[in-house]
């Protein structure tokens, strides 16, 4: 189930360099519905569709012929048919047929974006340099997604947030907002930065999500964030995995997908576990939306005035900056492991 939450109207902005990395487009299965899906992301328009064999392709949406929007065309026999002159494009992006011409121009193709499916989710790779991911730059497989001990429904919410994505990523190093915003004072807080991965370890007590809360999370690149959580909730130990991922639309707006997986309670019926999952998902939603309310009205501060115990905000932003520069310019130091404990036990 996907719940749509429209925060604000998306503005039009100037050209901007979007982060290098894998970006989540939601659950893969939703694209296997025989339809063309319009994607307004990375400051442009793309389209996604599944060919007859079920493989999902993401293509530039504007026809190289005369610029028509291919996402408003038709999907016929696994090909995108342009609404303007009925040129037909294969899943590879190559034009395969022109109704009034036997010879297809060699350059008649639209860009195909690199995609992959992991954890029942569809990801698209963005790199302004046009290069494939370096070795090891990937989205990790979550073994829980294949386990019968876990509910496999992500319970995804999709919303539009009208701000720069850095506001969201800043939370990875913000040790002191948990108490004021979420009612979960921090008992232990640490960060680890190494290469394309930025981690957070949090311990606290939450009125909403349960006592003895332990949350271990990581960004894999600039936009995909998984959190493993464990807490005592209604007298039970509840384990969950949170998905918090975004895709930029413009420099000052992004699509944000938030989802939760919940581990089943042994001995409970499917109905009981489903009810627990929905209840816990709702508690997580309400907690997460407290952050959303802050982002809606705050302003961007490039050089924040920090106090002792705030967390390594500057170190986080240094780590984050690597995704917005050429790979050859990324400092070697950012590949080294850095551990920072902000709140000790």
PDB file of C-alpha atoms in Angstrom, residues 117-319:
ATOM      1  CA  UNK A 117      16.310  -4.395  -8.154  1.00  0.00           C
ATOM      2  CA  UNK A 118      17.267  -5.015  -4.542  1.00  0.00           C
ATOM      3  CA  UNK A 119      15.010  -5.863  -1.595  1.00  0.00           C
ATOM      4  CA  UNK A 120      11.947  -5.764  -3.916  1.00  0.00           C
ATOM      5  CA  UNK A 121      12.769  -2.112  -4.651  1.00  0.00           C
ATOM      6  CA  UNK A 122      13.757  -0.470  -7.940  1.00  0.00           C
ATOM      7  CA  UNK A 123      16.884   1.707  -7.997  1.00  0.00           C
ATOM      8  CA  UNK A 124      18.244   4.015 -10.689  1.00  0.00           C
ATOM      9  CA  UNK A 125      21.888   5.110 -10.897  1.00  0.00           C
ATOM     10  CA  UNK A 126      22.712   8.799 -11.356  1.00  0.00           C
ATOM     11  CA  UNK A 127      26.211  10.037 -12.199  1.00  0.00           C
ATOM     12  CA  UNK A 128      26.719  13.403 -13.926  1.00  0.00           C
ATOM     13  CA  UNK A 129      29.970  12.014 -15.354  1.00  0.00           C
ATOM     14  CA  UNK A 130      28.127   9.150 -17.029  1.00  0.00           C
ATOM     15  CA  UNK A 131      30.207   6.463 -15.310  1.00  0.00           C
ATOM     16  CA  UNK A 132      28.954   3.200 -13.839  1.00  0.00           C
ATOM     17  CA  UNK A 133      29.280   2.626 -10.053  1.00  0.00           C
ATOM     18  CA  UNK A 134      32.739   1.929  -8.718  1.00  0.00           C
ATOM     19  CA  UNK A 135      33.316  -1.562  -7.314  1.00  0.00           C
ATOM     20  CA  UNK A 136      31.596  -1.983  -3.963  1.00  0.00           C
ATOM     21  CA  UNK A 137      29.205   0.951  -4.427  1.00  0.00           C
ATOM     22  CA  UNK A 138      25.925  -0.899  -4.120  1.00  0.00           C
ATOM     23  CA  UNK A 139      22.709  -1.224  -2.152  1.00  0.00           C
ATOM     24  CA  UNK A 140      23.006  -4.093   0.363  1.00  0.00           C
ATOM     25  CA  UNK A 141      20.660  -7.045   0.196  1.00  0.00           C
ATOM     26  CA  UNK A 142      18.560  -7.379   3.349  1.00  0.00           C
ATOM     27  CA  UNK A 143      18.210 -11.087   4.197  1.00  0.00           C
ATOM     28  CA  UNK A 144      15.043 -10.287   6.167  1.00  0.00           C
ATOM     29  CA  UNK A 145      13.207  -9.561   2.900  1.00  0.00           C
ATOM     30  CA  UNK A 146      13.403 -13.284   2.071  1.00  0.00           C
ATOM     31  CA  UNK A 147      12.623 -14.588   5.554  1.00  0.00           C
ATOM     32  CA  UNK A 148       9.229 -16.004   6.524  1.00  0.00           C
ATOM     33  CA  UNK A 149       9.834 -14.482   9.961  1.00  0.00           C
ATOM     34  CA  UNK A 150       9.268 -10.989   8.554  1.00  0.00           C
ATOM     35  CA  UNK A 151       6.310  -9.152   7.040  1.00  0.00           C
ATOM     36  CA  UNK A 152       7.406  -8.410   3.446  1.00  0.00           C
ATOM     37  CA  UNK A 153       5.167  -5.375   2.879  1.00  0.00           C
ATOM     38  CA  UNK A 154       7.185  -2.125   3.008  1.00  0.00           C
ATOM     39  CA  UNK A 155       4.025  -0.072   3.783  1.00  0.00           C
ATOM     40  CA  UNK A 156       5.536   2.746   1.708  1.00  0.00           C
ATOM     41  CA  UNK A 157       4.523   6.396   1.953  1.00  0.00           C
ATOM     42  CA  UNK A 158       5.466   8.770  -0.883  1.00  0.00           C
ATOM     43  CA  UNK A 159       5.635  12.504  -0.295  1.00  0.00           C
ATOM     44  CA  UNK A 160       7.075  15.618  -1.910  1.00  0.00           C
ATOM     45  CA  UNK A 161       9.339  17.704   0.318  1.00  0.00           C
ATOM     46  CA  UNK A 162      10.107  21.228  -0.803  1.00  0.00           C
ATOM     47  CA  UNK A 163      13.673  21.731   0.377  1.00  0.00           C
ATOM     48  CA  UNK A 164      17.217  20.619  -0.443  1.00  0.00           C
ATOM     49  CA  UNK A 165      17.851  16.932   0.391  1.00  0.00           C
ATOM     50  CA  UNK A 166      20.781  17.881   2.627  1.00  0.00           C
ATOM     51  CA  UNK A 167      18.242  18.891   5.293  1.00  0.00           C
ATOM     52  CA  UNK A 168      17.163  15.256   5.435  1.00  0.00           C
ATOM     53  CA  UNK A 169      20.690  13.823   5.421  1.00  0.00           C
ATOM     54  CA  UNK A 170      21.748  16.158   8.266  1.00  0.00           C
ATOM     55  CA  UNK A 171      19.670  13.995  10.616  1.00  0.00           C
ATOM     56  CA  UNK A 172      22.349  11.294  10.396  1.00  0.00           C
ATOM     57  CA  UNK A 173      24.645  13.411  12.604  1.00  0.00           C
ATOM     58  CA  UNK A 174      22.060  15.334  14.639  1.00  0.00           C
ATOM     59  CA  UNK A 175      22.369  13.803  18.100  1.00  0.00           C
ATOM     60  CA  UNK A 176      20.181  16.273  19.961  1.00  0.00           C
ATOM     61  CA  UNK A 177      16.913  16.553  18.023  1.00  0.00           C
ATOM     62  CA  UNK A 178      15.594  13.170  19.200  1.00  0.00           C
ATOM     63  CA  UNK A 179      14.475  14.478  22.593  1.00  0.00           C
ATOM     64  CA  UNK A 180      12.849  17.786  21.554  1.00  0.00           C
ATOM     65  CA  UNK A 181      11.248  16.488  18.344  1.00  0.00           C
ATOM     66  CA  UNK A 182      10.546  12.793  19.018  1.00  0.00           C
ATOM     67  CA  UNK A 183      10.412  12.572  22.818  1.00  0.00           C
ATOM     68  CA  UNK A 184      13.345  10.146  22.688  1.00  0.00           C
ATOM     69  CA  UNK A 185      16.294  11.559  24.660  1.00  0.00           C
ATOM     70  CA  UNK A 186      19.674  10.301  23.446  1.00  0.00           C
ATOM     71  CA  UNK A 187      21.509   7.829  25.728  1.00  0.00           C
ATOM     72  CA  UNK A 188      24.240   6.904  23.246  1.00  0.00           C
ATOM     73  CA  UNK A 189      25.072   8.340  19.833  1.00  0.00           C
ATOM     74  CA  UNK A 190      27.899   7.639  17.392  1.00  0.00           C
ATOM     75  CA  UNK A 191      28.700   8.004  13.698  1.00  0.00           C
ATOM     76  CA  UNK A 192      30.978   6.096  11.360  1.00  0.00           C
ATOM     77  CA  UNK A 193      31.987   7.439   7.935  1.00  0.00           C
ATOM     78  CA  UNK A 194      33.835   5.260   5.451  1.00  0.00           C
ATOM     79  CA  UNK A 195      33.789   5.620   1.683  1.00  0.00           C
ATOM     80  CA  UNK A 196      30.243   5.898   0.349  1.00  0.00           C
ATOM     81  CA  UNK A 197      28.679   4.702   3.642  1.00  0.00           C
ATOM     82  CA  UNK A 198      27.678   6.941   6.545  1.00  0.00           C
ATOM     83  CA  UNK A 199      26.412   5.206   9.706  1.00  0.00           C
ATOM     84  CA  UNK A 200      24.562   6.222  12.852  1.00  0.00           C
ATOM     85  CA  UNK A 201      24.213   4.263  16.111  1.00  0.00           C
ATOM     86  CA  UNK A 202      21.490   5.513  18.475  1.00  0.00           C
ATOM     87  CA  UNK A 203      20.284   4.279  21.864  1.00  0.00           C
ATOM     88  CA  UNK A 204      17.388   5.859  23.735  1.00  0.00           C
ATOM     89  CA  UNK A 205      13.863   5.414  25.102  1.00  0.00           C
ATOM     90  CA  UNK A 206      10.835   6.311  23.005  1.00  0.00           C
ATOM     91  CA  UNK A 207       7.298   6.861  24.253  1.00  0.00           C
ATOM     92  CA  UNK A 208       6.022   6.103  20.773  1.00  0.00           C
ATOM     93  CA  UNK A 209       8.337   3.321  19.526  1.00  0.00           C
ATOM     94  CA  UNK A 210       9.231   1.597  22.788  1.00  0.00           C
ATOM     95  CA  UNK A 211      11.836   1.475  25.549  1.00  0.00           C
ATOM     96  CA  UNK A 212      15.465   0.400  25.244  1.00  0.00           C
ATOM     97  CA  UNK A 213      15.370   1.557  21.632  1.00  0.00           C
ATOM     98  CA  UNK A 214      18.447   0.621  19.602  1.00  0.00           C
ATOM     99  CA  UNK A 215      18.649   1.985  16.047  1.00  0.00           C
ATOM    100  CA  UNK A 216      21.578   1.220  13.772  1.00  0.00           C
ATOM    101  CA  UNK A 217      21.337   2.907  10.408  1.00  0.00           C
ATOM    102  CA  UNK A 218      23.375   3.802   7.340  1.00  0.00           C
ATOM    103  CA  UNK A 219      23.234   5.843   4.182  1.00  0.00           C
ATOM    104  CA  UNK A 220      24.534   3.983   1.149  1.00  0.00           C
ATOM    105  CA  UNK A 221      25.486   6.953  -0.975  1.00  0.00           C
ATOM    106  CA  UNK A 222      23.620  10.253  -0.803  1.00  0.00           C
ATOM    107  CA  UNK A 223      20.038   9.049  -0.950  1.00  0.00           C
ATOM    108  CA  UNK A 224      19.282   5.532   0.387  1.00  0.00           C
ATOM    109  CA  UNK A 225      19.007   5.012   4.134  1.00  0.00           C
ATOM    110  CA  UNK A 226      18.166   1.782   5.988  1.00  0.00           C
ATOM    111  CA  UNK A 227      17.692   1.515   9.768  1.00  0.00           C
ATOM    112  CA  UNK A 228      17.527  -1.654  11.850  1.00  0.00           C
ATOM    113  CA  UNK A 229      15.549  -1.007  15.048  1.00  0.00           C
ATOM    114  CA  UNK A 230      14.808  -3.000  18.176  1.00  0.00           C
ATOM    115  CA  UNK A 231      12.636  -1.852  21.107  1.00  0.00           C
ATOM    116  CA  UNK A 232      10.364  -3.054  23.900  1.00  0.00           C
ATOM    117  CA  UNK A 233       6.853  -2.219  22.700  1.00  0.00           C
ATOM    118  CA  UNK A 234       3.667  -3.204  24.590  1.00  0.00           C
ATOM    119  CA  UNK A 235       5.627  -5.801  26.566  1.00  0.00           C
ATOM    120  CA  UNK A 236       7.203  -7.370  23.469  1.00  0.00           C
ATOM    121  CA  UNK A 237      10.509  -7.051  21.698  1.00  0.00           C
ATOM    122  CA  UNK A 238       9.710  -5.589  18.274  1.00  0.00           C
ATOM    123  CA  UNK A 239      12.298  -5.607  15.492  1.00  0.00           C
ATOM    124  CA  UNK A 240      11.870  -3.496  12.399  1.00  0.00           C
ATOM    125  CA  UNK A 241      13.681  -2.119   9.376  1.00  0.00           C
ATOM    126  CA  UNK A 242      13.053   1.422   8.178  1.00  0.00           C
ATOM    127  CA  UNK A 243      13.552   2.611   4.606  1.00  0.00           C
ATOM    128  CA  UNK A 244      14.136   6.354   4.199  1.00  0.00           C
ATOM    129  CA  UNK A 245      15.105   7.223   0.638  1.00  0.00           C
ATOM    130  CA  UNK A 246      14.799  10.192  -1.651  1.00  0.00           C
ATOM    131  CA  UNK A 247      15.157  11.228  -5.289  1.00  0.00           C
ATOM    132  CA  UNK A 248      15.747  14.906  -6.123  1.00  0.00           C
ATOM    133  CA  UNK A 249      13.206  16.628  -8.356  1.00  0.00           C
ATOM    134  CA  UNK A 250      14.869  20.049  -8.378  1.00  0.00           C
ATOM    135  CA  UNK A 251      17.638  21.503  -6.165  1.00  0.00           C
ATOM    136  CA  UNK A 252      14.957  22.493  -3.659  1.00  0.00           C
ATOM    137  CA  UNK A 253      12.510  19.604  -3.794  1.00  0.00           C
ATOM    138  CA  UNK A 254      12.615  15.826  -3.643  1.00  0.00           C
ATOM    139  CA  UNK A 255      10.465  12.730  -3.606  1.00  0.00           C
ATOM    140  CA  UNK A 256      10.753  10.968  -0.269  1.00  0.00           C
ATOM    141  CA  UNK A 257       9.740   7.379   0.304  1.00  0.00           C
ATOM    142  CA  UNK A 258       9.370   6.102   3.836  1.00  0.00           C
ATOM    143  CA  UNK A 259       8.637   2.462   4.581  1.00  0.00           C
ATOM    144  CA  UNK A 260       8.800  -0.075   7.405  1.00  0.00           C
ATOM    145  CA  UNK A 261       9.246  -3.851   7.632  1.00  0.00           C
ATOM    146  CA  UNK A 262       8.293  -5.552  10.914  1.00  0.00           C
ATOM    147  CA  UNK A 263       9.400  -8.937  12.251  1.00  0.00           C
ATOM    148  CA  UNK A 264       6.583 -11.316  13.137  1.00  0.00           C
ATOM    149  CA  UNK A 265       5.965 -12.350  16.728  1.00  0.00           C
ATOM    150  CA  UNK A 266       6.478 -16.149  17.045  1.00  0.00           C
ATOM    151  CA  UNK A 267       3.276 -18.030  17.817  1.00  0.00           C
ATOM    152  CA  UNK A 268       1.008 -15.254  16.609  1.00  0.00           C
ATOM    153  CA  UNK A 269      -1.439 -15.672  13.745  1.00  0.00           C
ATOM    154  CA  UNK A 270      -0.928 -13.896  10.427  1.00  0.00           C
ATOM    155  CA  UNK A 271      -3.798 -11.579  11.314  1.00  0.00           C
ATOM    156  CA  UNK A 272      -2.296 -10.706  14.713  1.00  0.00           C
ATOM    157  CA  UNK A 273       1.114 -10.036  13.193  1.00  0.00           C
ATOM    158  CA  UNK A 274      -0.452  -7.948  10.436  1.00  0.00           C
ATOM    159  CA  UNK A 275      -2.256  -5.842  13.028  1.00  0.00           C
ATOM    160  CA  UNK A 276       0.972  -5.364  15.022  1.00  0.00           C
ATOM    161  CA  UNK A 277       2.869  -4.394  11.871  1.00  0.00           C
ATOM    162  CA  UNK A 278       0.291  -1.795  10.876  1.00  0.00           C
ATOM    163  CA  UNK A 279       0.232  -0.374  14.400  1.00  0.00           C
ATOM    164  CA  UNK A 280       4.011  -0.129  14.586  1.00  0.00           C
ATOM    165  CA  UNK A 281       4.257   1.295  11.081  1.00  0.00           C
ATOM    166  CA  UNK A 282       1.809   4.027  12.064  1.00  0.00           C
ATOM    167  CA  UNK A 283       3.866   4.872  15.151  1.00  0.00           C
ATOM    168  CA  UNK A 284       6.955   5.163  12.950  1.00  0.00           C
ATOM    169  CA  UNK A 285       5.094   7.332  10.448  1.00  0.00           C
ATOM    170  CA  UNK A 286       3.981   9.740  13.147  1.00  0.00           C
ATOM    171  CA  UNK A 287       7.519   9.942  14.490  1.00  0.00           C
ATOM    172  CA  UNK A 288       9.013  10.553  11.045  1.00  0.00           C
ATOM    173  CA  UNK A 289       6.429  13.197  10.134  1.00  0.00           C
ATOM    174  CA  UNK A 290       7.609  15.219  13.108  1.00  0.00           C
ATOM    175  CA  UNK A 291      10.824  15.774  11.139  1.00  0.00           C
ATOM    176  CA  UNK A 292       8.831  16.599   7.997  1.00  0.00           C
ATOM    177  CA  UNK A 293       7.002  19.370   9.860  1.00  0.00           C
ATOM    178  CA  UNK A 294      10.365  20.929  10.786  1.00  0.00           C
ATOM    179  CA  UNK A 295      11.706  20.787   7.201  1.00  0.00           C
ATOM    180  CA  UNK A 296       8.611  22.530   5.829  1.00  0.00           C
ATOM    181  CA  UNK A 297       9.470  25.840   7.511  1.00  0.00           C
ATOM    182  CA  UNK A 298      13.192  25.802   8.417  1.00  0.00           C
ATOM    183  CA  UNK A 299      15.850  27.563   6.318  1.00  0.00           C
ATOM    184  CA  UNK A 300      19.152  26.241   4.997  1.00  0.00           C
ATOM    185  CA  UNK A 301      22.136  27.101   7.194  1.00  0.00           C
ATOM    186  CA  UNK A 302      25.465  26.390   5.468  1.00  0.00           C
ATOM    187  CA  UNK A 303      27.614  27.254   8.491  1.00  0.00           C
ATOM    188  CA  UNK A 304      25.561  26.326  11.566  1.00  0.00           C
ATOM    189  CA  UNK A 305      26.590  27.574  14.989  1.00  0.00           C
ATOM    190  CA  UNK A 306      27.108  24.332  16.918  1.00  0.00           C
ATOM    191  CA  UNK A 307      27.381  23.586  20.624  1.00  0.00           C
ATOM    192  CA  UNK A 308      29.110  20.733  22.414  1.00  0.00           C
ATOM    193  CA  UNK A 309      27.109  17.522  21.992  1.00  0.00           C
ATOM    194  CA  UNK A 310      25.368  18.547  18.756  1.00  0.00           C
ATOM    195  CA  UNK A 311      27.013  15.815  16.694  1.00  0.00           C
ATOM    196  CA  UNK A 312      29.510  15.850  13.808  1.00  0.00           C
ATOM    197  CA  UNK A 313      27.433  17.939  11.402  1.00  0.00           C
ATOM    198  CA  UNK A 314      30.462  19.389   9.603  1.00  0.00           C
ATOM    199  CA  UNK A 315      32.106  15.971   9.236  1.00  0.00           C
ATOM    200  CA  UNK A 316      28.836  14.610   7.835  1.00  0.00           C
ATOM    201  CA  UNK A 317      28.594  17.392   5.287  1.00  0.00           C
ATOM    202  CA  UNK A 318      32.189  16.813   4.243  1.00  0.00           C
ATOM    203  CA  UNK A 319      31.342  13.127   3.675  1.00  0.00           C
TER     204      UNK A 319
END
